[in-house]
């Protein structure tokens, strides 16, 4: 079975960030990428790094990764494992334009993070987690 373009690009992007290679993950993004998540909207490569750099410091693994889509949209569902919380289920809708990711819409339950950080779910870089 062949994968559609958005699925291939999104899978490569996920493989990069889940291996904590944020710079490699950014190579799959347009310069004006927009990322929406429960903790904010992040724009461009600077916004991507603001969102992702601190997050991958907390990352201990990803499991149960599932992805499907067509040539322009991919949807991924996975279980993220972080230092402050053992399991955080997330879903992402990834939009691909001209061979690069132009938009990522992320959803995840903020409650485990809110509880881990004392009541309010912070931006990913609010705590300096070490690898």
PDB file of N, CA, C and O in Angstrom, residues 92-129:
ATOM      1  N   UNK A  92      -3.322  15.329  16.028  1.00  0.00           N
ATOM      2  CA  UNK A  92      -2.886  16.445  15.193  1.00  0.00           C
ATOM      3  C   UNK A  92      -3.486  16.316  13.803  1.00  0.00           C
ATOM      4  O   UNK A  92      -3.519  15.230  13.246  1.00  0.00           O
ATOM      5  N   UNK A  93      -3.941  17.440  13.283  1.00  0.00           N
ATOM      6  CA  UNK A  93      -4.323  17.537  11.872  1.00  0.00           C
ATOM      7  C   UNK A  93      -3.248  18.374  11.208  1.00  0.00           C
ATOM      8  O   UNK A  93      -3.023  19.527  11.553  1.00  0.00           O
ATOM      9  N   UNK A  94      -2.578  17.779  10.243  1.00  0.00           N
ATOM     10  CA  UNK A  94      -1.446  18.397   9.560  1.00  0.00           C
ATOM     11  C   UNK A  94      -1.871  18.735   8.136  1.00  0.00           C
ATOM     12  O   UNK A  94      -2.328  17.863   7.401  1.00  0.00           O
ATOM     13  N   UNK A  95      -1.708  20.003   7.764  1.00  0.00           N
ATOM     14  CA  UNK A  95      -2.035  20.451   6.411  1.00  0.00           C
ATOM     15  C   UNK A  95      -0.740  20.653   5.634  1.00  0.00           C
ATOM     16  O   UNK A  95       0.175  21.339   6.115  1.00  0.00           O
ATOM     17  N   UNK A  96      -0.681  20.074   4.445  1.00  0.00           N
ATOM     18  CA  UNK A  96       0.502  20.170   3.606  1.00  0.00           C
ATOM     19  C   UNK A  96       0.172  21.008   2.375  1.00  0.00           C
ATOM     20  O   UNK A  96      -0.839  20.790   1.707  1.00  0.00           O
ATOM     21  N   UNK A  97       1.038  21.994   2.110  1.00  0.00           N
ATOM     22  CA  UNK A  97       0.909  22.867   0.945  1.00  0.00           C
ATOM     23  C   UNK A  97       2.238  22.867   0.201  1.00  0.00           C
ATOM     24  O   UNK A  97       3.280  23.148   0.795  1.00  0.00           O
ATOM     25  N   UNK A  98       2.196  22.538  -1.067  1.00  0.00           N
ATOM     26  CA  UNK A  98       3.411  22.530  -1.899  1.00  0.00           C
ATOM     27  C   UNK A  98       4.552  21.729  -1.268  1.00  0.00           C
ATOM     28  O   UNK A  98       5.708  22.157  -1.259  1.00  0.00           O
ATOM     29  N   UNK A  99       4.214  20.582  -0.696  1.00  0.00           N
ATOM     30  CA  UNK A  99       5.231  19.676  -0.180  1.00  0.00           C
ATOM     31  C   UNK A  99       5.764  19.965   1.199  1.00  0.00           C
ATOM     32  O   UNK A  99       6.677  19.296   1.666  1.00  0.00           O
ATOM     33  N   UNK A 100       5.199  20.979   1.889  1.00  0.00           N
ATOM     34  CA  UNK A 100       5.635  21.297   3.251  1.00  0.00           C
ATOM     35  C   UNK A 100       4.416  21.478   4.152  1.00  0.00           C
ATOM     36  O   UNK A 100       3.320  21.795   3.689  1.00  0.00           O
ATOM     37  N   UNK A 101       4.626  21.321   5.431  1.00  0.00           N
ATOM     38  CA  UNK A 101       3.549  21.484   6.401  1.00  0.00           C
ATOM     39  C   UNK A 101       3.303  22.971   6.615  1.00  0.00           C
ATOM     40  O   UNK A 101       4.203  23.704   7.035  1.00  0.00           O
ATOM     41  N   UNK A 102       2.077  23.409   6.329  1.00  0.00           N
ATOM     42  CA  UNK A 102       1.727  24.826   6.465  1.00  0.00           C
ATOM     43  C   UNK A 102       0.883  25.094   7.706  1.00  0.00           C
ATOM     44  O   UNK A 102       0.785  26.237   8.149  1.00  0.00           O
ATOM     45  N   UNK A 103       0.285  24.051   8.263  1.00  0.00           N
ATOM     46  CA  UNK A 103      -0.571  24.230   9.443  1.00  0.00           C
ATOM     47  C   UNK A 103      -0.606  22.934  10.234  1.00  0.00           C
ATOM     48  O   UNK A 103      -0.679  21.852   9.658  1.00  0.00           O
ATOM     49  N   UNK A 104      -0.563  23.073  11.560  1.00  0.00           N
ATOM     50  CA  UNK A 104      -0.725  21.935  12.454  1.00  0.00           C
ATOM     51  C   UNK A 104      -1.726  22.341  13.520  1.00  0.00           C
ATOM     52  O   UNK A 104      -1.521  23.337  14.223  1.00  0.00           O
ATOM     53  N   UNK A 105      -2.814  21.594  13.609  1.00  0.00           N
ATOM     54  CA  UNK A 105      -3.812  21.813  14.652  1.00  0.00           C
ATOM     55  C   UNK A 105      -3.712  20.645  15.622  1.00  0.00           C
ATOM     56  O   UNK A 105      -3.918  19.492  15.244  1.00  0.00           O
ATOM     57  N   UNK A 106      -3.370  20.961  16.870  1.00  0.00           N
ATOM     58  CA  UNK A 106      -3.089  19.941  17.879  1.00  0.00           C
ATOM     59  C   UNK A 106      -4.149  19.990  18.970  1.00  0.00           C
ATOM     60  O   UNK A 106      -4.550  21.071  19.404  1.00  0.00           O
ATOM     61  N   UNK A 107      -4.551  18.825  19.413  1.00  0.00           N
ATOM     62  CA  UNK A 107      -5.433  18.745  20.561  1.00  0.00           C
ATOM     63  C   UNK A 107      -4.858  17.733  21.549  1.00  0.00           C
ATOM     64  O   UNK A 107      -4.292  16.718  21.147  1.00  0.00           O
ATOM     65  N   UNK A 108      -4.925  18.089  22.810  1.00  0.00           N
ATOM     66  CA  UNK A 108      -4.527  17.163  23.867  1.00  0.00           C
ATOM     67  C   UNK A 108      -5.219  17.589  25.155  1.00  0.00           C
ATOM     68  O   UNK A 108      -5.632  18.737  25.308  1.00  0.00           O
ATOM     69  N   UNK A 109      -5.364  16.656  26.058  1.00  0.00           N
ATOM     70  CA  UNK A 109      -5.992  16.919  27.341  1.00  0.00           C
ATOM     71  C   UNK A 109      -4.984  17.664  28.218  1.00  0.00           C
ATOM     72  O   UNK A 109      -3.936  17.128  28.568  1.00  0.00           O
ATOM     73  N   UNK A 110      -5.301  18.900  28.576  1.00  0.00           N
ATOM     74  CA  UNK A 110      -4.387  19.700  29.383  1.00  0.00           C
ATOM     75  C   UNK A 110      -4.394  19.319  30.860  1.00  0.00           C
ATOM     76  O   UNK A 110      -3.481  19.701  31.588  1.00  0.00           O
ATOM     77  N   UNK A 111      -5.393  18.580  31.312  1.00  0.00           N
ATOM     78  CA  UNK A 111      -5.513  18.297  32.741  1.00  0.00           C
ATOM     79  C   UNK A 111      -4.280  17.609  33.325  1.00  0.00           C
ATOM     80  O   UNK A 111      -3.808  18.023  34.392  1.00  0.00           O
ATOM     81  N   UNK A 112      -3.712  16.570  32.687  1.00  0.00           N
ATOM     82  CA  UNK A 112      -2.517  15.967  33.298  1.00  0.00           C
ATOM     83  C   UNK A 112      -1.369  16.964  33.473  1.00  0.00           C
ATOM     84  O   UNK A 112      -0.686  16.958  34.497  1.00  0.00           O
ATOM     85  N   UNK A 113      -1.170  17.843  32.496  1.00  0.00           N
ATOM     86  CA  UNK A 113      -0.125  18.858  32.631  1.00  0.00           C
ATOM     87  C   UNK A 113      -0.483  19.882  33.699  1.00  0.00           C
ATOM     88  O   UNK A 113       0.374  20.305  34.473  1.00  0.00           O
ATOM     89  N   UNK A 114      -1.738  20.282  33.741  1.00  0.00           N
ATOM     90  CA  UNK A 114      -2.170  21.244  34.761  1.00  0.00           C
ATOM     91  C   UNK A 114      -1.918  20.681  36.157  1.00  0.00           C
ATOM     92  O   UNK A 114      -1.408  21.374  37.037  1.00  0.00           O
ATOM     93  N   UNK A 115      -2.244  19.430  36.348  1.00  0.00           N
ATOM     94  CA  UNK A 115      -2.016  18.809  37.656  1.00  0.00           C
ATOM     95  C   UNK A 115      -0.529  18.690  37.964  1.00  0.00           C
ATOM     96  O   UNK A 115      -0.099  18.949  39.079  1.00  0.00           O
ATOM     97  N   UNK A 116       0.267  18.343  36.963  1.00  0.00           N
ATOM     98  CA  UNK A 116       1.706  18.196  37.171  1.00  0.00           C
ATOM     99  C   UNK A 116       2.382  19.530  37.480  1.00  0.00           C
ATOM    100  O   UNK A 116       3.367  19.579  38.203  1.00  0.00           O
ATOM    101  N   UNK A 117       1.834  20.638  36.934  1.00  0.00           N
ATOM    102  CA  UNK A 117       2.437  21.944  37.128  1.00  0.00           C
ATOM    103  C   UNK A 117       1.672  22.806  38.131  1.00  0.00           C
ATOM    104  O   UNK A 117       1.752  24.022  38.100  1.00  0.00           O
ATOM    105  N   UNK A 118       0.898  22.183  38.996  1.00  0.00           N
ATOM    106  CA  UNK A 118       0.289  22.907  40.090  1.00  0.00           C
ATOM    107  C   UNK A 118      -0.987  23.651  39.778  1.00  0.00           C
ATOM    108  O   UNK A 118      -1.258  24.677  40.384  1.00  0.00           O
ATOM    109  N   UNK A 119      -1.773  23.194  38.826  1.00  0.00           N
ATOM    110  CA  UNK A 119      -3.088  23.767  38.622  1.00  0.00           C
ATOM    111  C   UNK A 119      -3.340  24.415  37.286  1.00  0.00           C
ATOM    112  O   UNK A 119      -4.455  24.459  36.830  1.00  0.00           O
ATOM    113  N   UNK A 120      -2.331  24.952  36.637  1.00  0.00           N
ATOM    114  CA  UNK A 120      -2.536  25.606  35.347  1.00  0.00           C
ATOM    115  C   UNK A 120      -1.567  25.000  34.343  1.00  0.00           C
ATOM    116  O   UNK A 120      -0.384  24.863  34.625  1.00  0.00           O
ATOM    117  N   UNK A 121      -2.076  24.644  33.179  1.00  0.00           N
ATOM    118  CA  UNK A 121      -1.204  24.087  32.143  1.00  0.00           C
ATOM    119  C   UNK A 121      -0.357  25.200  31.545  1.00  0.00           C
ATOM    120  O   UNK A 121      -0.885  26.128  30.958  1.00  0.00           O
ATOM    121  N   UNK A 122       0.954  25.156  31.731  1.00  0.00           N
ATOM    122  CA  UNK A 122       1.829  26.218  31.243  1.00  0.00           C
ATOM    123  C   UNK A 122       2.205  26.014  29.787  1.00  0.00           C
ATOM    124  O   UNK A 122       1.982  24.952  29.218  1.00  0.00           O
ATOM    125  N   UNK A 123       2.829  27.040  29.205  1.00  0.00           N
ATOM    126  CA  UNK A 123       3.481  26.856  27.907  1.00  0.00           C
ATOM    127  C   UNK A 123       4.573  25.815  28.114  1.00  0.00           C
ATOM    128  O   UNK A 123       5.060  25.618  29.225  1.00  0.00           O
ATOM    129  N   UNK A 124       4.980  25.142  27.067  1.00  0.00           N
ATOM    130  CA  UNK A 124       5.924  24.041  27.197  1.00  0.00           C
ATOM    131  C   UNK A 124       7.240  24.437  27.844  1.00  0.00           C
ATOM    132  O   UNK A 124       7.873  23.625  28.491  1.00  0.00           O
ATOM    133  N   UNK A 125       7.655  25.674  27.679  1.00  0.00           N
ATOM    134  CA  UNK A 125       8.960  26.053  28.214  1.00  0.00           C
ATOM    135  C   UNK A 125       8.871  26.653  29.619  1.00  0.00           C
ATOM    136  O   UNK A 125       9.827  27.194  30.120  1.00  0.00           O
ATOM    137  N   UNK A 126       7.727  26.518  30.296  1.00  0.00           N
ATOM    138  CA  UNK A 126       7.565  27.104  31.612  1.00  0.00           C
ATOM    139  C   UNK A 126       8.434  26.412  32.662  1.00  0.00           C
ATOM    140  O   UNK A 126       8.806  27.004  33.655  1.00  0.00           O
ATOM    141  N   UNK A 127       8.731  25.157  32.435  1.00  0.00           N
ATOM    142  CA  UNK A 127       9.613  24.423  33.343  1.00  0.00           C
ATOM    143  C   UNK A 127      10.802  23.930  32.533  1.00  0.00           C
ATOM    144  O   UNK A 127      10.662  23.463  31.419  1.00  0.00           O
ATOM    145  N   UNK A 128      11.977  23.998  33.095  1.00  0.00           N
ATOM    146  CA  UNK A 128      13.157  23.540  32.371  1.00  0.00           C
ATOM    147  C   UNK A 128      13.380  22.073  32.685  1.00  0.00           C
ATOM    148  O   UNK A 128      14.120  21.719  33.586  1.00  0.00           O
ATOM    149  N   UNK A 129      12.713  21.202  31.957  1.00  0.00           N
ATOM    150  CA  UNK A 129      12.880  19.771  32.123  1.00  0.00           C
ATOM    151  C   UNK A 129      14.200  19.372  31.487  1.00  0.00           C
ATOM    152  O   UNK A 129      14.589  19.898  30.451  1.00  0.00           O
TER     153      UNK A 129
END
